[in-house]
mmCIF file of C-alpha atoms and ligand atoms in Angstrom:
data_model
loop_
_atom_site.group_PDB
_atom_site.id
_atom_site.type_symbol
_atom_site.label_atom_id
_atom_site.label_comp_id
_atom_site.label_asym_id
_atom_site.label_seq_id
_atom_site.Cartn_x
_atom_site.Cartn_y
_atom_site.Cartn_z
ATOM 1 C CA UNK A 4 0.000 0.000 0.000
ATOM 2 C CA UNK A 5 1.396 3.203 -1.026
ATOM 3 C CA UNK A 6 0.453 6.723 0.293
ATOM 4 C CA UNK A 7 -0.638 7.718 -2.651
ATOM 5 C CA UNK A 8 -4.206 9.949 -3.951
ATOM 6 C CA UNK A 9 -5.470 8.846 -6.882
ATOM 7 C CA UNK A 10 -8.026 10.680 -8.442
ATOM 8 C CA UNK A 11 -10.047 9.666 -11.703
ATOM 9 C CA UNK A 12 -10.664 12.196 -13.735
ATOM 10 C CA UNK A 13 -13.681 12.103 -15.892
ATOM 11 C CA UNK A 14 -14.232 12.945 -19.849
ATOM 12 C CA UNK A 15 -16.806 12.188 -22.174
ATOM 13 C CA UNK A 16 -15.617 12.269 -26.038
ATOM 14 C CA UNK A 17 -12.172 13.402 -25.048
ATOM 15 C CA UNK A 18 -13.507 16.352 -22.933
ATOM 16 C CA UNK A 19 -12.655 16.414 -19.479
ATOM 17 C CA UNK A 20 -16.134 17.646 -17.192
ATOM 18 C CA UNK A 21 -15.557 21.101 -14.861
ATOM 19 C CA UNK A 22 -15.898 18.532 -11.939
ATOM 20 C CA UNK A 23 -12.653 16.303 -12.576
ATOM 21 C CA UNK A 24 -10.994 19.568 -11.650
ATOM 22 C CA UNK A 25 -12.818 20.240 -8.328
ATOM 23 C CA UNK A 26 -12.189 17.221 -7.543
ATOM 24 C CA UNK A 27 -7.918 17.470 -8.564
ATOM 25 C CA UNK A 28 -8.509 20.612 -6.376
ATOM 26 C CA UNK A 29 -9.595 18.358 -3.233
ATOM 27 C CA UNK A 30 -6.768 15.940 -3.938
ATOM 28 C CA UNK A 31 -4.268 18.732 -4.060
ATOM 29 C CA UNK A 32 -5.721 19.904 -0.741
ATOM 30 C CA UNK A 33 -5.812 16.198 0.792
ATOM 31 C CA UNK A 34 -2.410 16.008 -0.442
ATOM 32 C CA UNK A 35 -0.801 18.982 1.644
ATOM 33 C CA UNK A 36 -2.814 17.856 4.608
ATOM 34 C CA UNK A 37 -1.206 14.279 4.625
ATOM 35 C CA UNK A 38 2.125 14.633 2.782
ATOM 36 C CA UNK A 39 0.677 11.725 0.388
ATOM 37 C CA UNK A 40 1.811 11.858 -3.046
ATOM 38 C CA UNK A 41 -1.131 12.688 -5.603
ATOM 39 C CA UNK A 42 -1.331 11.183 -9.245
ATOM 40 C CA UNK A 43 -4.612 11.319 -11.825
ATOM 41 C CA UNK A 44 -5.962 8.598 -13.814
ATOM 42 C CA UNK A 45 -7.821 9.095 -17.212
ATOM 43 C CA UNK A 46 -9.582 6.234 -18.169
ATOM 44 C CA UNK A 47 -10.160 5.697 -22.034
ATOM 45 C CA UNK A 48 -9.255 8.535 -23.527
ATOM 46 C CA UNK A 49 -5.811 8.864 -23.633
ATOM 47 C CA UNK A 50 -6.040 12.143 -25.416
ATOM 48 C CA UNK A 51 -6.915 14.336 -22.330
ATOM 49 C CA UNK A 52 -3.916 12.891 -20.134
ATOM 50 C CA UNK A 53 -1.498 16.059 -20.938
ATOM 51 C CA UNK A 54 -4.396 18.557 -20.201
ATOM 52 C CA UNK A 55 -4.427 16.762 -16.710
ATOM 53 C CA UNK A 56 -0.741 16.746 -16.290
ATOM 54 C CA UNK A 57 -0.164 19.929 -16.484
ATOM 55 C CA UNK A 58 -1.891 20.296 -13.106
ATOM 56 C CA UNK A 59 -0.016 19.735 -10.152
ATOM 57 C CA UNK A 60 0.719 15.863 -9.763
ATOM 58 C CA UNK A 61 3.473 13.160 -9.205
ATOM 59 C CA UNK A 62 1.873 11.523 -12.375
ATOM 60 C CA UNK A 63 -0.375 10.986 -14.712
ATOM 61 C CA UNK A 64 -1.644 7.447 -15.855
ATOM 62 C CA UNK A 65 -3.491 6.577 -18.891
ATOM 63 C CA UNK A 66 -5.968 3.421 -18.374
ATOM 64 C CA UNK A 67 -6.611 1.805 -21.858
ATOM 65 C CA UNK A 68 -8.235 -0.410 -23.879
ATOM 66 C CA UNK A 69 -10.520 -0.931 -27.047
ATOM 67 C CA UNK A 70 -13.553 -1.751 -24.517
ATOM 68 C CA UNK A 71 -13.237 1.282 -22.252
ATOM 69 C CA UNK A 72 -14.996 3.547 -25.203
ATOM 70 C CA UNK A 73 -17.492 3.955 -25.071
ATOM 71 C CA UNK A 74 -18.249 4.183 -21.481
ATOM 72 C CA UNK A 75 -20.022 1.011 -19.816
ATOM 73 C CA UNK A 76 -20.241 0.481 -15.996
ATOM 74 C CA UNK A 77 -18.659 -3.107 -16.235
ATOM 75 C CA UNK A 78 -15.474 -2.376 -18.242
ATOM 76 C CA UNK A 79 -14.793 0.754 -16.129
ATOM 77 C CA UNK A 80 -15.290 -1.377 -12.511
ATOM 78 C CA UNK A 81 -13.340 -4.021 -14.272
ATOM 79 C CA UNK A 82 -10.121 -1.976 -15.666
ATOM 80 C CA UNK A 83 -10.022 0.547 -12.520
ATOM 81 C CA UNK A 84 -9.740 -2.974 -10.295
ATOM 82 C CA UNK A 85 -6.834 -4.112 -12.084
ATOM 83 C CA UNK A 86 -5.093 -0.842 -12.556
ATOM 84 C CA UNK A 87 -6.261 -0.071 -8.576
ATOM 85 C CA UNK A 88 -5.145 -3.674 -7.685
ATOM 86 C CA UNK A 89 -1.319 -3.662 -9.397
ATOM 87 C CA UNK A 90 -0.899 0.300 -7.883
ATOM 88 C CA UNK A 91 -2.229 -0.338 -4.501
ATOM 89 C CA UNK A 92 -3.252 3.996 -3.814
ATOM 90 C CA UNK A 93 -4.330 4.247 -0.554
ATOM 91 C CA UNK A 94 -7.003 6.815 -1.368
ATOM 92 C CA UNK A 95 -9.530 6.825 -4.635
ATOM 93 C CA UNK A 96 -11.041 9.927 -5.119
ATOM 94 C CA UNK A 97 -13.629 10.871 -8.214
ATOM 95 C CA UNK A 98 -16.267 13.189 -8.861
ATOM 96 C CA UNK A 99 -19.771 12.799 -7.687
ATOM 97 C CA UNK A 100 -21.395 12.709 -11.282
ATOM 98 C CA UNK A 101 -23.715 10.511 -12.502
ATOM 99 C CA UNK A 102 -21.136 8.234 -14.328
ATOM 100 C CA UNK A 103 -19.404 8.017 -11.306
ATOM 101 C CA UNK A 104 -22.600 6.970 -9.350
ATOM 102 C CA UNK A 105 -22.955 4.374 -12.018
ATOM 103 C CA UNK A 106 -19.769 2.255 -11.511
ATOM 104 C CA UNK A 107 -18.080 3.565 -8.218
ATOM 105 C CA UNK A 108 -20.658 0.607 -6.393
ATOM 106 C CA UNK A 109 -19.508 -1.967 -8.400
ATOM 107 C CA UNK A 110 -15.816 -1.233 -8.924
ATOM 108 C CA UNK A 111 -15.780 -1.106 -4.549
ATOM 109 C CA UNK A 112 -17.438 -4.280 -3.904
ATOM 110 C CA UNK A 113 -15.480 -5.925 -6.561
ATOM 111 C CA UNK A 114 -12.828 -5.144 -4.185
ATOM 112 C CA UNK A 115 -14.496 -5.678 -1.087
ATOM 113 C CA UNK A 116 -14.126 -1.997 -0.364
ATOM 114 C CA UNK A 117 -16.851 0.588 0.305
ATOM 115 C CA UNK A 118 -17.383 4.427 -0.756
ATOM 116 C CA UNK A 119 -18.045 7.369 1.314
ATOM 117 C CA UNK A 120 -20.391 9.151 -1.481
ATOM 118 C CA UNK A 121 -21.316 12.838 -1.860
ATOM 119 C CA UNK A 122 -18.531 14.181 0.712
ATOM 120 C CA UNK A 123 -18.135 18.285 0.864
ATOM 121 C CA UNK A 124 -15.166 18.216 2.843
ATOM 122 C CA UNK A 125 -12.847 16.882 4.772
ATOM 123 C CA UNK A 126 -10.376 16.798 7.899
ATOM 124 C CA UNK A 127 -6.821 14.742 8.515
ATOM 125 C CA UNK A 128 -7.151 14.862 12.828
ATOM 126 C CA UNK A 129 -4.724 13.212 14.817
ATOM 127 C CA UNK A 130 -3.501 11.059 11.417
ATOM 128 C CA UNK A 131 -7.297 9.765 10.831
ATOM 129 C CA UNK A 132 -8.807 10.852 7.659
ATOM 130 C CA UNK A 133 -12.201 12.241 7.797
ATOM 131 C CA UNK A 134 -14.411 12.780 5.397
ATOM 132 C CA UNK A 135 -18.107 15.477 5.927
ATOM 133 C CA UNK A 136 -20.835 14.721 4.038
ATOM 134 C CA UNK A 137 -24.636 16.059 4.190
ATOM 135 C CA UNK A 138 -27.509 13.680 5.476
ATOM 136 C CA UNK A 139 -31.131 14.236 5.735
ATOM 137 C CA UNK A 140 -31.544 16.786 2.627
ATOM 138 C CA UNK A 141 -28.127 19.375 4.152
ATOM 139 C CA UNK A 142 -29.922 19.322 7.917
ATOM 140 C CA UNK A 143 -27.111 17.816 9.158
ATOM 141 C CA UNK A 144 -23.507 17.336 8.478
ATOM 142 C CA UNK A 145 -21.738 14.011 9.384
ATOM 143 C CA UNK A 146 -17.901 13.010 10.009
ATOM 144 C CA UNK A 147 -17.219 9.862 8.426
ATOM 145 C CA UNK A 148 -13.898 7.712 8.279
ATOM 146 C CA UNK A 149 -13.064 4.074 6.910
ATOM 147 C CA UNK A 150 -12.858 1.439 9.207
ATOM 148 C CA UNK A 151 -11.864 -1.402 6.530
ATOM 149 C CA UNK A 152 -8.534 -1.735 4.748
ATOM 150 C CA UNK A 153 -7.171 1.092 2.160
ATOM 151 C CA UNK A 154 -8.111 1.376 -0.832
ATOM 152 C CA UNK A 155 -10.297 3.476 0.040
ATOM 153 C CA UNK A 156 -12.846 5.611 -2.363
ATOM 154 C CA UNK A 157 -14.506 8.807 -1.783
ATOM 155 C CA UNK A 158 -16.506 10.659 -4.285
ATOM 156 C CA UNK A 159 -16.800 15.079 -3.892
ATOM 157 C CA UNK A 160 -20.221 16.470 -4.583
ATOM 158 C CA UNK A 161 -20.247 19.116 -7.609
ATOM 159 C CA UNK A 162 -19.054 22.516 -6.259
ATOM 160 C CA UNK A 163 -17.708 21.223 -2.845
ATOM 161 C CA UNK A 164 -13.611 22.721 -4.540
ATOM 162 C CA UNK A 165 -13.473 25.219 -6.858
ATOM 163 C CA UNK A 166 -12.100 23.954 -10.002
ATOM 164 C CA UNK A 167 -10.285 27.255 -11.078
ATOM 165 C CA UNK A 168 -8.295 26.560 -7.657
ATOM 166 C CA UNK A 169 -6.529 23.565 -9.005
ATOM 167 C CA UNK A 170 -2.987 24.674 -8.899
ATOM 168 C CA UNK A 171 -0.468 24.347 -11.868
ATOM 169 C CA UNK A 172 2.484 22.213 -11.914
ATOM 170 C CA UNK A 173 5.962 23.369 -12.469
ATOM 171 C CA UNK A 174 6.386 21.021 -15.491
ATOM 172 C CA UNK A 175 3.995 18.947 -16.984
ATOM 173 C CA UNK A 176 3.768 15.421 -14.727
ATOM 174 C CA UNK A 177 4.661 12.427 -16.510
ATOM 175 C CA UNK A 178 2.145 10.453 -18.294
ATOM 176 C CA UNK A 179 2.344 6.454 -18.122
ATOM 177 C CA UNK A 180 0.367 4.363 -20.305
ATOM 178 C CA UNK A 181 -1.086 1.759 -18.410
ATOM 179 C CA UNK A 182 -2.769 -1.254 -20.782
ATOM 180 C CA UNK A 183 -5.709 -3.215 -18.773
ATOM 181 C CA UNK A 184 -6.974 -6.512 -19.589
ATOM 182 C CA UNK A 185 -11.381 -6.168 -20.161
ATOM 183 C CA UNK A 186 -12.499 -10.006 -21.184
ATOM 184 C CA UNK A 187 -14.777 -10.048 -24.198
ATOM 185 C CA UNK A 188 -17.873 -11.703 -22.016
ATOM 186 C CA UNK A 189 -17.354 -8.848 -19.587
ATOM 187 C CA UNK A 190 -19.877 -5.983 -21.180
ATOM 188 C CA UNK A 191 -23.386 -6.658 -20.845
ATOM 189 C CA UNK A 192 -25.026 -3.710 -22.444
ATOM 190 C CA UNK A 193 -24.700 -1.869 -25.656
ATOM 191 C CA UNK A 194 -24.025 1.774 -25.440
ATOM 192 C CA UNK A 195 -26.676 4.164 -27.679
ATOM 193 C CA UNK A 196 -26.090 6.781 -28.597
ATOM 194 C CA UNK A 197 -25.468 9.821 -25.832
ATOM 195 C CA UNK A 198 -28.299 11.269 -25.086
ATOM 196 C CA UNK A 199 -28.401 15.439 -25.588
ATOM 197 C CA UNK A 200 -29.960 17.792 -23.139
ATOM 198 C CA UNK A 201 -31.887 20.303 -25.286
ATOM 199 C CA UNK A 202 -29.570 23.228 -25.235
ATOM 200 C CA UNK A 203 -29.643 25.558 -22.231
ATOM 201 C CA UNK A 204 -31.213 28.686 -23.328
ATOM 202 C CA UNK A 205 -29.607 30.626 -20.508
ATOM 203 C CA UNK A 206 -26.333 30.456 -19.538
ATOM 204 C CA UNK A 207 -26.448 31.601 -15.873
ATOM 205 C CA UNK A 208 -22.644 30.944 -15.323
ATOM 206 C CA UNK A 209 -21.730 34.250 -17.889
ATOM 207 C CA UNK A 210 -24.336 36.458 -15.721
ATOM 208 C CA UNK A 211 -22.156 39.462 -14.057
ATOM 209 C CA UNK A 212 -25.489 40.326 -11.403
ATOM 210 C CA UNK A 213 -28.223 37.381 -10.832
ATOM 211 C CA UNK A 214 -31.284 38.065 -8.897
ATOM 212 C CA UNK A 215 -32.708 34.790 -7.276
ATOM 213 C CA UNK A 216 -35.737 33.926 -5.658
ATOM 214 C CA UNK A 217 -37.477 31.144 -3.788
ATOM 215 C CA UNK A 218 -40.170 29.911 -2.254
ATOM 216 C CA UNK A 219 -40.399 33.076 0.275
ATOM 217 C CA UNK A 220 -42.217 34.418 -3.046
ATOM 218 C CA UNK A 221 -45.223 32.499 -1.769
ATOM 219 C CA UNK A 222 -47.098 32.729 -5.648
ATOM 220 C CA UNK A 223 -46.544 32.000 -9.231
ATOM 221 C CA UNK A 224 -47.825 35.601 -9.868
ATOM 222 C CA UNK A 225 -45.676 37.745 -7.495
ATOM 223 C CA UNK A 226 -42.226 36.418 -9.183
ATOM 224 C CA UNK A 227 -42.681 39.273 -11.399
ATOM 225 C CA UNK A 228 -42.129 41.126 -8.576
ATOM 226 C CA UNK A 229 -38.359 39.934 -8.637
ATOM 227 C CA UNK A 230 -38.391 40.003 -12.474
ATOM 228 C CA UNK A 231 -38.926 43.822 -11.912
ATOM 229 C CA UNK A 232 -35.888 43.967 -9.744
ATOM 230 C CA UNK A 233 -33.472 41.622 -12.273
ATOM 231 C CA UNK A 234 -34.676 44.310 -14.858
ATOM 232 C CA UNK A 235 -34.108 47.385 -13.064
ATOM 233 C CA UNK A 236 -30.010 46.008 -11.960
ATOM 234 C CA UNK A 237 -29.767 44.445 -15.588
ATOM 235 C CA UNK A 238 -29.592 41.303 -14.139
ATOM 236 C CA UNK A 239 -30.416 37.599 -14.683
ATOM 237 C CA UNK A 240 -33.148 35.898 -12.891
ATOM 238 C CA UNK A 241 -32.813 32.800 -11.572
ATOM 239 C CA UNK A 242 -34.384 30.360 -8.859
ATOM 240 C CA UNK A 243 -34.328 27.520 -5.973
ATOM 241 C CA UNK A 244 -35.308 24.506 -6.929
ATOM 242 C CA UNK A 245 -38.864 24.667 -5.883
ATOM 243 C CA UNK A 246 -39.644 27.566 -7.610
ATOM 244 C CA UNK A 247 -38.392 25.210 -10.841
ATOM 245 C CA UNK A 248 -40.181 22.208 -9.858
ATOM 246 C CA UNK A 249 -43.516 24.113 -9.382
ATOM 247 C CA UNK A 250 -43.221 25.887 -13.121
ATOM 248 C CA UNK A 251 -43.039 29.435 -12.360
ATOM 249 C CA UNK A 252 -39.576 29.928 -13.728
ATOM 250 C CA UNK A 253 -38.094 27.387 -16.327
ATOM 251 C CA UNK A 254 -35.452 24.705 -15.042
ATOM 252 C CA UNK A 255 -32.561 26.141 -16.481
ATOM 253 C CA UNK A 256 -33.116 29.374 -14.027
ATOM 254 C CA UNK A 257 -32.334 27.244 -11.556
ATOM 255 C CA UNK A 258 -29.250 27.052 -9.578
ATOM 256 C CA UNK A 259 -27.856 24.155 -7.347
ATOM 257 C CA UNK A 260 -26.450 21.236 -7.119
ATOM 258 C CA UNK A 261 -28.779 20.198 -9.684
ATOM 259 C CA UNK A 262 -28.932 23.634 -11.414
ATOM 260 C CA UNK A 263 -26.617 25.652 -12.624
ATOM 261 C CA UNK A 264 -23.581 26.873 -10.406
ATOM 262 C CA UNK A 265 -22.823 30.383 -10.826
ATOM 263 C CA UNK A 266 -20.055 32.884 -10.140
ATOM 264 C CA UNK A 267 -21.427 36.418 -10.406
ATOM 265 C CA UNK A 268 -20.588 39.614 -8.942
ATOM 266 C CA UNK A 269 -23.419 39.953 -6.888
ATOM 267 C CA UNK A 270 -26.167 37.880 -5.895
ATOM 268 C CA UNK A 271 -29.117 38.448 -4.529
ATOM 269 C CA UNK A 272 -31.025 36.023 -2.334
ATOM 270 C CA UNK A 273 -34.791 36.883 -2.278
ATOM 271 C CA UNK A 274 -36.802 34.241 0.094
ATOM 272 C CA UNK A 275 -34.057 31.614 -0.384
ATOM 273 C CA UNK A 276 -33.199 29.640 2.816
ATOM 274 C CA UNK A 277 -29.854 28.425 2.430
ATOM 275 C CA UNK A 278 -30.045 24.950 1.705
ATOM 276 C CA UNK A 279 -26.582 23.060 1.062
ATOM 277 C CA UNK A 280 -27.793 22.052 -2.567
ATOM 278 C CA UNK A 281 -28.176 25.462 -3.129
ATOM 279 C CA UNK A 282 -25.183 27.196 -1.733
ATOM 280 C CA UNK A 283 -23.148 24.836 -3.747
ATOM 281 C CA UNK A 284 -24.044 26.693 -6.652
ATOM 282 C CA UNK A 285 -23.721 30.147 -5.781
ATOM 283 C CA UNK A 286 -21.129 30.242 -2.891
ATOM 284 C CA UNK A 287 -18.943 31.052 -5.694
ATOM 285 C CA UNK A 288 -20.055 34.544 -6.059
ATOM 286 C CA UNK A 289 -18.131 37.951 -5.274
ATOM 287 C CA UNK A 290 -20.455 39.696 -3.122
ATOM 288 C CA UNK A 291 -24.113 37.788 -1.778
ATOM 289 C CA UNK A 292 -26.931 39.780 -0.613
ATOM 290 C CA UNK A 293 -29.869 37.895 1.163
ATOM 291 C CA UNK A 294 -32.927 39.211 1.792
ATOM 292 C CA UNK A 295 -35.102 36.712 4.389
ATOM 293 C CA UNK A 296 -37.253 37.601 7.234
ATOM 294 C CA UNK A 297 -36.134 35.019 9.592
ATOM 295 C CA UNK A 298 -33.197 35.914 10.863
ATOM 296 C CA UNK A 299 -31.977 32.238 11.634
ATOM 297 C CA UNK A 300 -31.595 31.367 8.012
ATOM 298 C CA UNK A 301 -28.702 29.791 6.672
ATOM 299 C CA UNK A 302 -28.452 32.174 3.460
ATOM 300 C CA UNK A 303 -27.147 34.361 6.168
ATOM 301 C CA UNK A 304 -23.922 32.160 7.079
ATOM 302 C CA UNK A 305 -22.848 32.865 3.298
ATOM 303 C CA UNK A 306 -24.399 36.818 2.925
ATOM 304 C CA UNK A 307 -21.946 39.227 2.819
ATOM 305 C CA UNK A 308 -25.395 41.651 3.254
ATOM 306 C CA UNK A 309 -27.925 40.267 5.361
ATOM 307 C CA UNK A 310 -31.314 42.087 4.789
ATOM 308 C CA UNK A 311 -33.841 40.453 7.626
ATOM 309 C CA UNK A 312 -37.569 41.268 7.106
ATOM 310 C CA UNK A 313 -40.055 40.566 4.343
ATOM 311 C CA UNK A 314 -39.218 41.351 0.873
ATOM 312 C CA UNK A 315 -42.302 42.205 -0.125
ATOM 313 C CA UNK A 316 -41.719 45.447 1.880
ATOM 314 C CA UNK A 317 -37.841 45.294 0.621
ATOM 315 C CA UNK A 318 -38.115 44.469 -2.894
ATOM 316 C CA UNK A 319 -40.714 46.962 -3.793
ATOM 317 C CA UNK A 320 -38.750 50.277 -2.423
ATOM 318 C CA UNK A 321 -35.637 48.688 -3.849
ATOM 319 C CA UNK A 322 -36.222 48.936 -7.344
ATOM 320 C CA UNK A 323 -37.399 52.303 -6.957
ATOM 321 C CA UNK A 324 -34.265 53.477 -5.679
ATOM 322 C CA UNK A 325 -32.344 50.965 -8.533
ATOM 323 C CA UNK A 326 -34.128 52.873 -10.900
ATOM 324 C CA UNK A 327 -33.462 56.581 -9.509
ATOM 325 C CA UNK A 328 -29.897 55.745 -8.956
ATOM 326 C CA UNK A 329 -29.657 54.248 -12.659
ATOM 327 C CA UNK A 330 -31.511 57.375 -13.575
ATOM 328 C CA UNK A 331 -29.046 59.876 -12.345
ATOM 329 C CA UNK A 332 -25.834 58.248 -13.430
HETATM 330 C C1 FAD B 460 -30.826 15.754 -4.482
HETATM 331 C C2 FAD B 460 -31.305 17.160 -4.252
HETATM 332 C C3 FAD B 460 -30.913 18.153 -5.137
HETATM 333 C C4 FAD B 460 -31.329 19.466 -4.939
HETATM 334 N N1 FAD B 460 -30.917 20.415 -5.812
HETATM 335 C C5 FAD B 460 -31.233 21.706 -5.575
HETATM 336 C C6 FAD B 460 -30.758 22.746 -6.430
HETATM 337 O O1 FAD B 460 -30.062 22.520 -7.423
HETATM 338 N N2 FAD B 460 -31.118 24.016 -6.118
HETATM 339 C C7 FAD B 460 -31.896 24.345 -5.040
HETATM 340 O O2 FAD B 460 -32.159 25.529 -4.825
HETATM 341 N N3 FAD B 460 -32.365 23.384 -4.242
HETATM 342 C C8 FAD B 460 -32.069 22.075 -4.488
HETATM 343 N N4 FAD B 460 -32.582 21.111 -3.676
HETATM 344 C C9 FAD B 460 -33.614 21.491 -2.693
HETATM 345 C C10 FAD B 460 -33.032 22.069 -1.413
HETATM 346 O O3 FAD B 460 -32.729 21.039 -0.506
HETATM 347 C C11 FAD B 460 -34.051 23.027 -0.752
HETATM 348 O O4 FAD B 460 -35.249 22.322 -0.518
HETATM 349 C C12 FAD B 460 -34.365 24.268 -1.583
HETATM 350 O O5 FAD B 460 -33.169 24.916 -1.981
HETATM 351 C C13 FAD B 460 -35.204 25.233 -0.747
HETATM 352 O O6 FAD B 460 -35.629 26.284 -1.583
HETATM 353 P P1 FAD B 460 -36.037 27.677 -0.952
HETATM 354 O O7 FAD B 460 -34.883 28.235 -0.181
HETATM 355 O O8 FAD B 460 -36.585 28.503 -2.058
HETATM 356 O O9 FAD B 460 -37.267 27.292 -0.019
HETATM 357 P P2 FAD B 460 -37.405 27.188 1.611
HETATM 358 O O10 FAD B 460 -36.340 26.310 2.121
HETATM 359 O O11 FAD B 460 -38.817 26.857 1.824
HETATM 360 O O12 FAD B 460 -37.072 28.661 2.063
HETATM 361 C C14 FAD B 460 -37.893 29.756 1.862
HETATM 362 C C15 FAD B 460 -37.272 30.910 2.643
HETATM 363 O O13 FAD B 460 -38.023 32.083 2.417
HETATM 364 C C16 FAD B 460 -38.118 32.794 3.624
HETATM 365 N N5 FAD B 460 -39.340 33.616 3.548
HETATM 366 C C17 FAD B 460 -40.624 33.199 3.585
HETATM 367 N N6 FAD B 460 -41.449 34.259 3.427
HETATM 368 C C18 FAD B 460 -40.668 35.370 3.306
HETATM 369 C C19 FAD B 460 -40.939 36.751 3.127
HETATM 370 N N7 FAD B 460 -42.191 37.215 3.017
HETATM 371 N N8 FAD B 460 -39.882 37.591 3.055
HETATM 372 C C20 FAD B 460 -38.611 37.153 3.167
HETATM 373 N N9 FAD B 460 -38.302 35.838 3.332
HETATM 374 C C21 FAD B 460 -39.323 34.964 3.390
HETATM 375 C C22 FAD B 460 -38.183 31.765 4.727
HETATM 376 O O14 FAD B 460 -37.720 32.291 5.954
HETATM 377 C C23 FAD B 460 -37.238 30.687 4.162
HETATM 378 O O15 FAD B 460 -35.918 30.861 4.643
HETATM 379 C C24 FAD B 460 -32.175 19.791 -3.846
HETATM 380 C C25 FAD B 460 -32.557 18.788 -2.972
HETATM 381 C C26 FAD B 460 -32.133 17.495 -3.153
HETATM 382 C C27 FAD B 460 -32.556 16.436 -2.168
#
């Protein structure tokens, strides 16, 4: 067993995902915590191994063979075991996407290991690795560790590391090519073809201001209210994710863990509470103003403005003072 990170970058088509590098930015910080040594491994497409190497790593490896593309869940369990097998790392770490989801089950119990899923965070106390993750829909945070036997495999929910954080290596790493054995009877299922998300209309993640609202709107009718304000700053207006599942706003306005994750300069927070699956995707911005009239709400932990009291007495005066100030410059 080596003390050694390895963390599996993802691509699809030769493109790595924004997430492979959140996740490089969680090994990089595991790394410095524990004085491990941290290497990547691309699976299947060897084409993206140098854009990985460039980052910050002892090395680079290059699973391959004819079976790994395209994706299936059985030739990616089966190739990561016998590359994770001969290399012995004593921490796995991926991305928590839905690929991931779909073979990170299998590849563990193939190897008698298990995964702490959907972490945030984590904490190296007293030489004992710790991993956080969120249970009962972000009420709670829990400390988990691994009792059994390294390897051990963690997957890093979308936004938990920012992937513009992942620092730069003085030299590009060195790439190995590493050939893995997948046995013809292995695959059972055909890939189709990929299928494509209609195209996003709104691209949330460009937006400079974003005014967001949630449930604290209380009716379909009065999100114009916050439509009003998004207009007045020249903003974008996005949403939680109830305000999306109930149809007043489309379900690419929405931001989260399953929305979009945004970086703006400002963002403001109108009836939002603060759940985890939220923050995730906004945390990121410059400056967060929240407007809630319970003073208690989480939004607030994040705000760098906290506005307590009901924004239907906020949001009105508001604009009319975005609009006079707009007016006079
Ligand atoms: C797997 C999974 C994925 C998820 N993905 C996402 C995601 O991508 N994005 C997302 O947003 N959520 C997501 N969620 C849902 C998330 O857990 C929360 O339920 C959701 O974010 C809550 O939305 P909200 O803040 O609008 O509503 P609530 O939690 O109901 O909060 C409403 C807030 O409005 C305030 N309020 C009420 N009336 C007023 C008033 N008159 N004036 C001022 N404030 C008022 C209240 O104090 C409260 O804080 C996900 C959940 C799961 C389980």
């Amino acid at each position: 067993m080596s003390d050694t990170i390895l963390v599996v970058v993802e691509q699809r088509e030769g493109k790595l995902n924004r997430v492979s590098w959140e996740t490089i930015t969680a090994g990089q910080a595991i790394a410095a915590a524990t004085g491990w040594a941290l290497e990547a491994a691309v699976v299947g497409a060897s084409s993206v191994a140098g854009e990985v190497a460039r980052k910050k790593l002892a090395k680079v490896h290059s699973i391959e063979s004819p079976k790994l593309e395209p994706y299936t869940p059985d030739a990616f369990a089966v190739g990561l075991k016998q590359f994770i097998a001969s290399k012995q790392p004593r921490l796995v770490l991926m991305p928590h996407t839905y690929q991931v989801r779909d073979f990170i089950p299998k590849l563990a119990t193939l190897m008698g290991r298990t995964v702490i899923s959907d972490c945030i965070g984590f904490k190296f106390d007293g030489g004992k690795l710790v991993f956080t993750r969120q249970m009962f829909q972000g009420k709670l945070a829990a400390d988990v560790s691994f009792t059994s036997d390294a390897p051990w495999f963690a997957t890093f929910q979308n936004g938990a590391f920012r992937g513009d954080q992942a620092e730069s290596g003085a030299g590009a790493a060195a790439v190995e090519t590493v050939n893995v054995e997948v046995a013809d009877g292995v695959l059972r299922n055909k890939p189709q073809e990929v299928f494509q998300e209609a195209k996003q209309a709104v691209d949330l993640s460009q937006a400079e201001v974003i005014v967001s609202v949630g449930r604290g709107i209380k009716e379909q009718k009065n999100i114009e209210l916050v439509k009003q304000l998004a207009d007045a700053l020249g903003a974008e207006l996005a949403a939680s994710r109830p305000i999306c599942d109930s149809g007043w706003l489309p379900m690419d306005r929405q931001v989260g863990s399953s929305g979009q994750t945004v970086a703006p300069k400002l963002y403001l927070a109108i009836g939002i509470s603060g759940a985890i699956q939220h923050i995730v995707g906004m945390k990121g911005a410059k400056s967060i103003i929240a407007v809630n009239k319970d003073s208690e709400a989480p939004i607030f932990e994040i705000a760098d403005y906290a506005v307590v009291g009901n924004l239907f007495d906020i949001v009105p005066p508001l604009i009319e003072e975005v609009k006079k100030a707009k007016a006079g410059s």
